[in-house]
XYZ file of C-alpha atoms in Angstrom:
505
model
C 111.798 75.495 86.406
C 112.724 75.784 82.702
C 115.014 78.794 82.373
C 116.810 80.746 85.057
C 116.225 84.348 84.013
C 115.507 87.471 86.016
C 112.095 89.098 86.082
C 113.478 92.161 84.313
C 114.858 89.933 81.564
C 111.556 88.136 81.259
C 109.631 91.362 80.825
C 112.122 92.606 78.229
C 111.795 89.368 76.312
C 108.009 89.491 76.469
C 108.116 93.067 75.214
C 110.427 92.136 72.364
C 108.231 89.159 71.498
C 105.161 91.293 70.981
C 107.048 94.163 69.329
C 108.461 91.665 66.834
C 105.006 90.197 66.320
C 103.530 93.612 65.582
C 106.407 94.303 63.210
C 105.518 91.093 61.406
C 102.083 92.449 60.626
C 103.746 95.075 58.474
C 106.609 92.874 57.320
C 107.939 89.662 58.841
C 111.626 88.917 58.739
C 112.205 86.026 56.396
C 114.159 82.975 57.378
C 116.808 81.520 55.100
C 114.219 79.357 53.360
C 112.388 82.439 52.165
C 109.286 81.850 54.254
C 108.044 84.280 56.851
C 108.870 83.225 60.380
C 106.724 84.152 63.358
C 107.517 81.529 65.968
C 104.562 82.133 68.238
C 105.312 78.862 69.999
C 108.474 80.111 71.699
C 106.955 81.310 74.937
C 109.443 82.294 77.565
C 109.444 80.206 80.698
C 110.903 81.136 84.037
C 112.646 79.451 86.940
C 110.043 80.862 89.310
C 106.604 79.464 89.974
C 103.674 81.698 88.956
C 103.089 82.588 92.609
C 106.709 83.657 93.146
C 106.698 85.602 89.904
C 103.542 87.476 90.843
C 104.994 88.430 94.221
C 108.109 89.885 92.587
C 106.469 91.810 89.756
C 103.662 94.350 89.879
C 101.985 95.471 93.073
C 99.479 97.429 90.969
C 98.628 97.663 87.295
C 100.691 100.539 85.833
C 98.313 100.926 82.887
C 95.158 101.923 84.736
C 94.227 104.364 87.513
C 93.600 102.925 90.954
C 90.144 104.535 90.949
C 87.936 106.316 88.455
C 84.272 107.311 88.442
C 82.434 105.742 85.519
C 79.177 107.173 86.789
C 77.546 103.853 87.597
C 77.876 102.639 84.018
C 77.076 98.997 83.242
C 79.757 97.151 81.267
C 78.251 94.092 79.605
C 80.091 90.883 78.750
C 78.515 88.695 76.069
C 79.525 85.367 77.570
C 79.420 81.988 75.868
C 77.526 79.552 78.042
C 80.193 76.842 77.737
C 82.543 78.636 80.110
C 80.278 81.197 81.769
C 81.048 79.830 85.235
C 84.787 80.371 84.748
C 84.269 84.134 84.357
C 80.910 84.686 86.081
C 80.678 82.003 88.776
C 77.555 81.385 90.785
C 77.885 82.794 94.271
C 78.233 80.145 96.961
C 79.057 77.331 94.537
C 82.697 77.050 95.614
C 85.457 79.047 97.274
C 87.333 79.712 94.046
C 84.261 81.290 92.478
C 83.477 83.332 95.562
C 86.983 84.813 95.536
C 86.527 85.785 91.900
C 83.186 87.406 92.686
C 84.848 89.381 95.494
C 87.530 90.655 93.066
C 84.869 91.748 90.583
C 83.041 93.634 93.306
C 86.267 95.423 94.268
C 86.679 96.526 90.659
C 83.093 97.765 90.473
C 83.627 99.766 93.661
C 86.923 101.230 92.445
C 85.423 102.448 89.167
C 81.793 103.009 90.164
C 80.461 100.635 87.554
C 78.429 97.466 87.180
C 79.738 94.323 85.479
C 76.950 92.333 83.897
C 76.898 89.210 81.728
C 74.752 88.576 78.699
C 74.292 84.854 78.106
C 75.011 83.758 74.538
C 74.641 80.165 73.421
C 78.188 78.921 73.013
C 77.776 76.756 69.913
C 75.739 79.197 67.859
C 77.231 82.601 68.681
C 78.158 83.355 65.088
C 74.676 82.535 63.797
C 72.903 84.222 66.701
C 74.713 87.537 67.091
C 76.529 88.293 63.835
C 73.367 89.611 62.118
C 72.780 91.976 65.043
C 76.351 93.248 64.968
C 76.239 93.721 61.192
C 73.323 96.151 61.490
C 74.901 97.962 64.432
C 72.768 96.574 67.246
C 74.200 96.623 70.753
C 74.874 93.053 71.869
C 77.483 93.652 74.579
C 80.466 95.879 75.310
C 82.796 92.873 75.280
C 82.107 89.555 73.549
C 83.704 86.295 74.659
C 83.385 83.482 72.110
C 85.433 80.317 72.075
C 88.445 80.836 69.853
C 87.186 78.637 67.015
C 84.214 81.022 66.602
C 86.260 84.213 66.464
C 87.455 84.059 62.855
C 84.126 84.888 61.180
C 83.775 88.040 63.321
C 87.267 89.163 62.294
C 86.541 88.377 58.637
C 83.328 90.438 58.819
C 85.285 93.351 60.348
C 83.154 93.336 63.489
C 86.080 93.435 65.951
C 87.878 96.574 67.059
C 91.659 96.685 66.789
C 92.940 96.225 70.354
C 95.900 98.447 69.422
C 93.453 101.292 68.827
C 94.139 104.180 71.208
C 90.778 104.022 72.992
C 91.620 100.463 74.047
C 95.421 100.459 74.195
C 95.548 103.408 76.595
C 94.596 100.820 79.223
C 95.369 97.414 77.724
C 99.040 96.563 77.226
C 99.276 93.144 75.591
C 102.928 92.744 76.618
C 101.933 92.381 80.256
C 102.046 88.887 81.818
C 98.298 88.809 82.429
C 97.763 88.644 78.644
C 98.772 85.581 76.638
C 101.379 86.768 74.124
C 100.892 83.892 71.668
C 97.250 84.896 71.240
C 98.423 88.419 70.482
C 100.240 87.066 67.441
C 97.655 84.434 66.531
C 94.838 86.972 66.056
C 96.751 89.583 64.094
C 95.683 90.621 60.618
C 97.161 93.450 58.576
C 98.844 95.197 61.496
C 95.876 94.936 63.870
C 95.179 92.614 66.807
C 91.548 91.589 67.163
C 91.286 88.963 69.914
C 92.967 88.401 73.250
C 93.053 85.970 76.148
C 93.482 87.713 79.507
C 94.073 85.753 82.690
C 90.358 85.568 83.513
C 89.636 83.404 80.455
C 90.332 79.692 80.473
C 93.706 79.479 78.685
C 95.683 77.611 81.349
C 92.691 75.500 82.295
C 92.194 74.242 78.738
C 95.865 73.572 77.997
C 96.664 69.943 77.253
C 98.912 67.854 79.494
C 99.735 64.164 79.944
C 98.249 62.165 82.839
C 99.891 58.856 83.729
C 98.835 55.916 85.907
C 101.567 55.345 88.484
C 100.575 51.709 89.133
C 100.767 50.766 85.444
C 104.051 52.632 85.079
C 105.600 50.653 87.933
C 104.241 47.385 86.542
C 105.992 47.858 83.180
C 109.300 48.941 84.705
C 108.903 52.709 84.455
C 109.708 54.375 87.747
C 107.061 57.095 87.896
C 109.568 59.562 89.271
C 111.754 58.963 86.209
C 109.059 60.656 84.141
C 109.474 63.762 86.259
C 113.256 63.594 85.842
C 112.932 63.292 82.066
C 110.535 66.221 82.043
C 112.950 68.400 84.017
C 115.949 67.293 81.928
C 114.144 67.884 78.610
C 114.485 64.231 77.606
C 110.726 63.612 77.790
C 110.171 63.244 74.027
C 107.781 61.607 71.579
C 110.138 58.643 71.374
C 109.992 58.063 75.139
C 106.229 58.522 75.070
C 105.904 55.926 72.285
C 108.293 53.463 73.971
C 106.386 53.378 77.235
C 103.029 53.445 75.498
C 104.026 50.280 73.625
C 105.220 48.556 76.808
C 101.918 49.284 78.546
C 99.838 47.349 75.996
C 98.064 44.321 77.449
C 95.900 41.935 75.399
C 93.855 40.730 78.326
C 91.668 38.279 76.428
C 94.555 36.934 74.311
C 92.613 37.255 71.064
C 95.566 38.795 69.238
C 94.058 42.239 68.849
C 93.365 45.205 71.081
C 89.786 46.135 71.827
C 87.307 46.603 74.622
C 88.665 45.411 77.959
C 92.314 45.478 76.868
C 94.940 47.963 78.028
C 96.354 50.669 75.795
C 99.375 52.924 75.875
C 97.565 56.224 75.598
C 94.070 57.534 75.031
C 93.064 60.903 73.643
C 90.621 62.682 71.345
C 92.160 62.408 67.849
C 91.540 65.937 66.546
C 92.829 67.675 69.640
C 95.874 65.493 70.232
C 96.949 65.791 66.598
C 96.934 69.592 66.893
C 98.610 69.452 70.309
C 101.356 67.265 68.847
C 101.856 69.791 66.033
C 102.298 72.564 68.579
C 104.716 70.379 70.529
C 106.826 70.105 67.371
C 106.849 73.869 66.865
C 104.796 73.597 63.670
C 102.446 76.436 62.745
C 99.860 75.649 60.083
C 99.723 79.329 59.147
C 102.426 82.006 59.144
C 102.438 85.666 58.212
C 104.622 86.671 55.311
C 106.757 89.771 54.899
C 103.912 91.772 53.396
C 101.545 90.736 56.207
C 99.575 88.224 54.152
C 98.962 84.701 55.400
C 100.643 81.562 54.103
C 99.705 77.915 54.546
C 102.756 76.416 56.208
C 102.358 72.628 56.308
C 104.113 71.989 52.984
C 107.579 72.248 54.540
C 110.059 69.500 55.313
C 109.763 70.021 59.071
C 105.965 70.056 59.061
C 105.731 66.924 56.898
C 108.331 65.150 59.059
C 106.381 66.066 62.203
C 103.067 64.945 60.695
C 104.663 61.683 59.573
C 105.779 61.024 63.151
C 102.329 61.992 64.409
C 100.881 59.514 61.925
C 103.066 56.813 63.517
C 101.879 57.773 67.008
C 98.214 57.886 66.046
C 98.079 54.791 63.820
C 99.872 52.624 66.398
C 97.975 49.781 68.062
C 98.790 51.255 71.465
C 96.692 54.370 70.746
C 93.036 54.383 71.730
C 90.934 57.115 70.161
C 88.375 58.355 72.667
C 86.408 61.505 73.309
C 86.107 63.157 76.716
C 83.831 60.798 78.639
C 85.256 57.556 77.262
C 88.803 58.813 77.655
C 88.366 59.563 81.350
C 86.631 56.213 81.849
C 89.515 54.324 80.225
C 92.091 56.129 82.333
C 90.220 55.950 85.618
C 89.613 52.201 85.208
C 93.250 51.378 84.475
C 92.814 50.668 80.766
C 95.505 53.066 79.563
C 98.898 54.216 80.862
C 98.647 57.778 79.531
C 95.729 60.121 78.980
C 96.386 63.301 76.998
C 93.770 65.868 77.882
C 93.264 69.385 79.206
C 94.431 70.024 82.748
C 90.879 70.752 83.907
C 90.096 67.018 83.584
C 91.580 66.452 87.034
C 88.427 67.974 88.531
C 86.137 65.449 86.842
C 84.336 62.868 88.941
C 86.037 59.965 87.151
C 89.570 61.195 87.835
C 88.806 62.366 91.373
C 87.426 58.972 92.349
C 89.826 56.618 90.560
C 91.532 54.042 92.778
C 95.012 54.176 91.239
C 97.308 57.097 91.947
C 98.074 59.235 88.942
C 100.677 61.837 88.065
C 100.882 64.715 85.636
C 103.570 65.790 83.163
C 103.602 68.193 80.251
C 103.045 66.834 76.759
C 106.348 65.435 75.434
C 108.788 67.392 73.296
C 108.347 66.991 69.555
C 111.001 66.990 66.820
C 112.786 70.161 65.787
C 113.694 71.302 62.298
C 117.392 70.496 62.873
C 116.703 66.802 63.418
C 116.828 66.925 67.206
C 114.100 67.698 69.707
C 112.409 70.921 70.748
C 114.219 72.727 73.558
C 111.119 73.954 75.365
C 107.668 72.539 76.062
C 104.794 74.080 74.129
C 101.256 72.953 74.744
C 98.201 74.065 72.839
C 95.210 75.513 74.589
C 92.267 73.802 72.944
C 90.120 75.647 70.415
C 87.220 75.762 72.874
C 89.213 78.206 74.994
C 87.420 81.493 75.643
C 88.872 84.606 74.050
C 87.463 88.130 73.836
C 86.977 90.948 71.360
C 85.497 94.439 71.458
C 82.666 94.727 68.901
C 82.753 97.635 66.480
C 80.443 100.571 67.042
C 80.885 100.724 70.816
C 80.972 104.369 71.883
C 82.337 103.483 75.327
C 85.420 101.517 74.249
C 87.732 103.194 76.754
C 85.493 102.414 79.731
C 85.080 98.797 78.636
C 88.843 98.480 78.121
C 89.523 99.873 81.594
C 87.252 97.298 83.243
C 88.647 94.431 81.149
C 92.207 95.391 82.055
C 91.314 95.621 85.740
C 89.781 92.141 85.597
C 92.795 90.773 83.748
C 95.281 92.158 86.266
C 93.279 91.112 89.313
C 92.821 87.595 87.915
C 96.591 87.365 87.493
C 97.694 89.068 90.714
C 95.300 87.217 92.994
C 93.522 84.647 90.868
C 96.451 82.513 89.672
C 97.328 81.546 93.221
C 93.678 80.716 93.868
C 93.486 78.536 90.757
C 96.624 76.587 91.643
C 95.548 76.000 95.217
C 91.811 75.468 94.811
C 91.442 74.149 91.272
C 94.579 72.036 90.769
C 96.642 71.101 93.812
C 93.734 69.852 95.871
C 93.028 67.228 93.200
C 96.562 65.961 92.527
C 97.750 62.703 94.067
C 101.530 63.144 94.064
C 103.972 65.998 94.634
C 105.679 65.675 91.256
C 102.619 66.960 89.430
C 103.208 70.507 90.633
C 105.919 71.094 88.016
C 103.392 70.746 85.203
C 100.783 72.716 87.136
C 103.174 75.643 87.533
C 104.469 75.455 83.971
C 101.076 75.218 82.301
C 100.717 78.981 82.762
C 103.950 79.458 80.796
C 103.523 76.892 78.024
C 99.882 77.598 77.110
C 100.011 78.318 73.373
C 97.600 79.548 70.722
C 98.031 79.129 66.970
C 96.586 81.008 64.031
C 94.667 78.060 62.624
C 92.445 77.998 65.714
C 90.785 81.235 64.592
C 90.069 79.752 61.179
C 87.996 76.762 62.283
C 84.708 78.092 60.876
C 86.175 80.327 58.144
C 85.609 79.461 54.475
C 82.646 78.402 52.423
C 82.460 74.908 51.029
C 84.570 73.542 52.560
C 85.369 75.478 55.722
C 88.899 75.349 57.132
C 87.958 72.594 59.572
C 86.183 70.568 56.891
C 89.222 70.810 54.615
C 91.465 69.641 57.450
C 89.182 66.647 57.930
C 89.217 65.860 54.225
C 92.999 66.057 53.940
C 95.713 65.266 56.486
C 93.359 64.668 59.408
C 91.434 62.238 57.258
C 94.474 59.949 56.948
C 96.363 60.640 60.163
C 95.234 57.343 61.738
C 95.942 55.212 58.662
C 99.187 53.272 58.934
C 101.985 54.599 56.703
C 99.803 57.354 55.254
C 101.340 59.412 52.449
C 101.370 62.699 54.338
C 103.405 64.583 51.743
C 100.913 63.774 48.978
C 97.901 64.785 51.055
C 99.509 68.091 52.046
C 100.578 69.074 48.520
C 97.241 68.029 46.987
C 95.205 70.302 49.265
C 97.611 73.232 49.616
C 95.868 75.398 47.001
C 92.476 75.086 48.724
C 93.937 75.978 52.125
C 95.732 78.972 50.631
C 92.538 80.127 48.929
C 90.711 80.194 52.281
C 93.585 82.192 53.803
C 93.620 84.681 50.921
C 89.868 85.225 51.142
C 90.002 85.633 54.922
C 92.851 88.146 54.756
C 91.214 90.068 51.909
C 87.887 90.374 53.716
C 89.438 91.224 57.098
C 91.634 93.987 55.658
C 89.142 95.366 53.146
C 88.562 98.559 55.129
C 92.279 99.132 55.831
């Protein structure tokens, strides 16, 4: 795969990554431009597949006892209904879910406890449960919102610090069953408030690039060449744009592209813009030396990357489409590429499409030195489930023990199940397995995802829409002007968020 390193080296690097991240909360090391640098995008990849890695690493979780009597205690998980089935599947629905249920029952037996879900409406969790948490009501021992909802809970100081001893005696965020980029992306003032263990949907919601093998062959692109470029790290935005342009077909010869014509790539505009940013190693927000947060798009690299993204997204070969329309376009042969989360392969449209398709990682974006990124980084979408421990819980240690047991079991046994039962059975060529294996390594979270609903009028997301996102599809947009004009408002939201979240520190 990407880098040939030993398992011991990988664990040391992961440890150093998180240690450095925690150090950044107290004081980040500055780069030679004077801005704080916390490159959360640089996830380590390995030459081994996830299955091989799991076999070589831990036989048991060194952070928790093999058994412990919790006295029949019920540990409740406040679960957003969008992804409830991914954590609490319905028994008998499918083999993957049944295996997960069996693992949960083993954990309950080992610790003499009950794991129970509390259904929370996914798109109104903040409105529905924040008032209860503010007055100290018991909602659940663990709460699992989608990441874009997490920021307001952090700002209101309703999340326990995962580094707190009650929790950290069992949960070690440097372990491979915890996503290390999320560890950095949810840190405020030396604390870590949210996490994404293996049993959440991080890999499943990570964006990849589907391609139609028949269209590729028709325009002179040997489908296997895509896999070679991916392996050789020459699969870049330029290659993506070149083949997207060649795929265009004006079927009705009216001189413009529209319904019934063929496009180069289709994707949802908000998500692909952010995924492209991650692929270029651009973080919208960084932590400074004193731990405060800084808006980071007004840099030469960020503006250069956004300018290139503007070219990709204002091109005639791009078709903006949300989930249903995007899958319809791809499945009916109306686009060469579809950029979407890896879980899309399970959809009815993709399963039943006539043409054979393949799967590669999103292409490499530009680097600050004028070349291309050396490693693939792919954003997990902001609807990915994360978790936090609400304040006021008197049984934090017991909840942490059960969460850690679930995280380890979902990594040790569940990753293999996911690859076999949720991915490989749907793929249509052997080359796709590279991306399927690597998606567990490249899945990346960024700080701005937590901030989606933070702010007043406007919120972070609304300000994004009013500024650079508002012009990203306009040809030759003046990105630099838009960024500089709105920088003060973005920074104000960050300052208010940091001030509120650290008020009690």
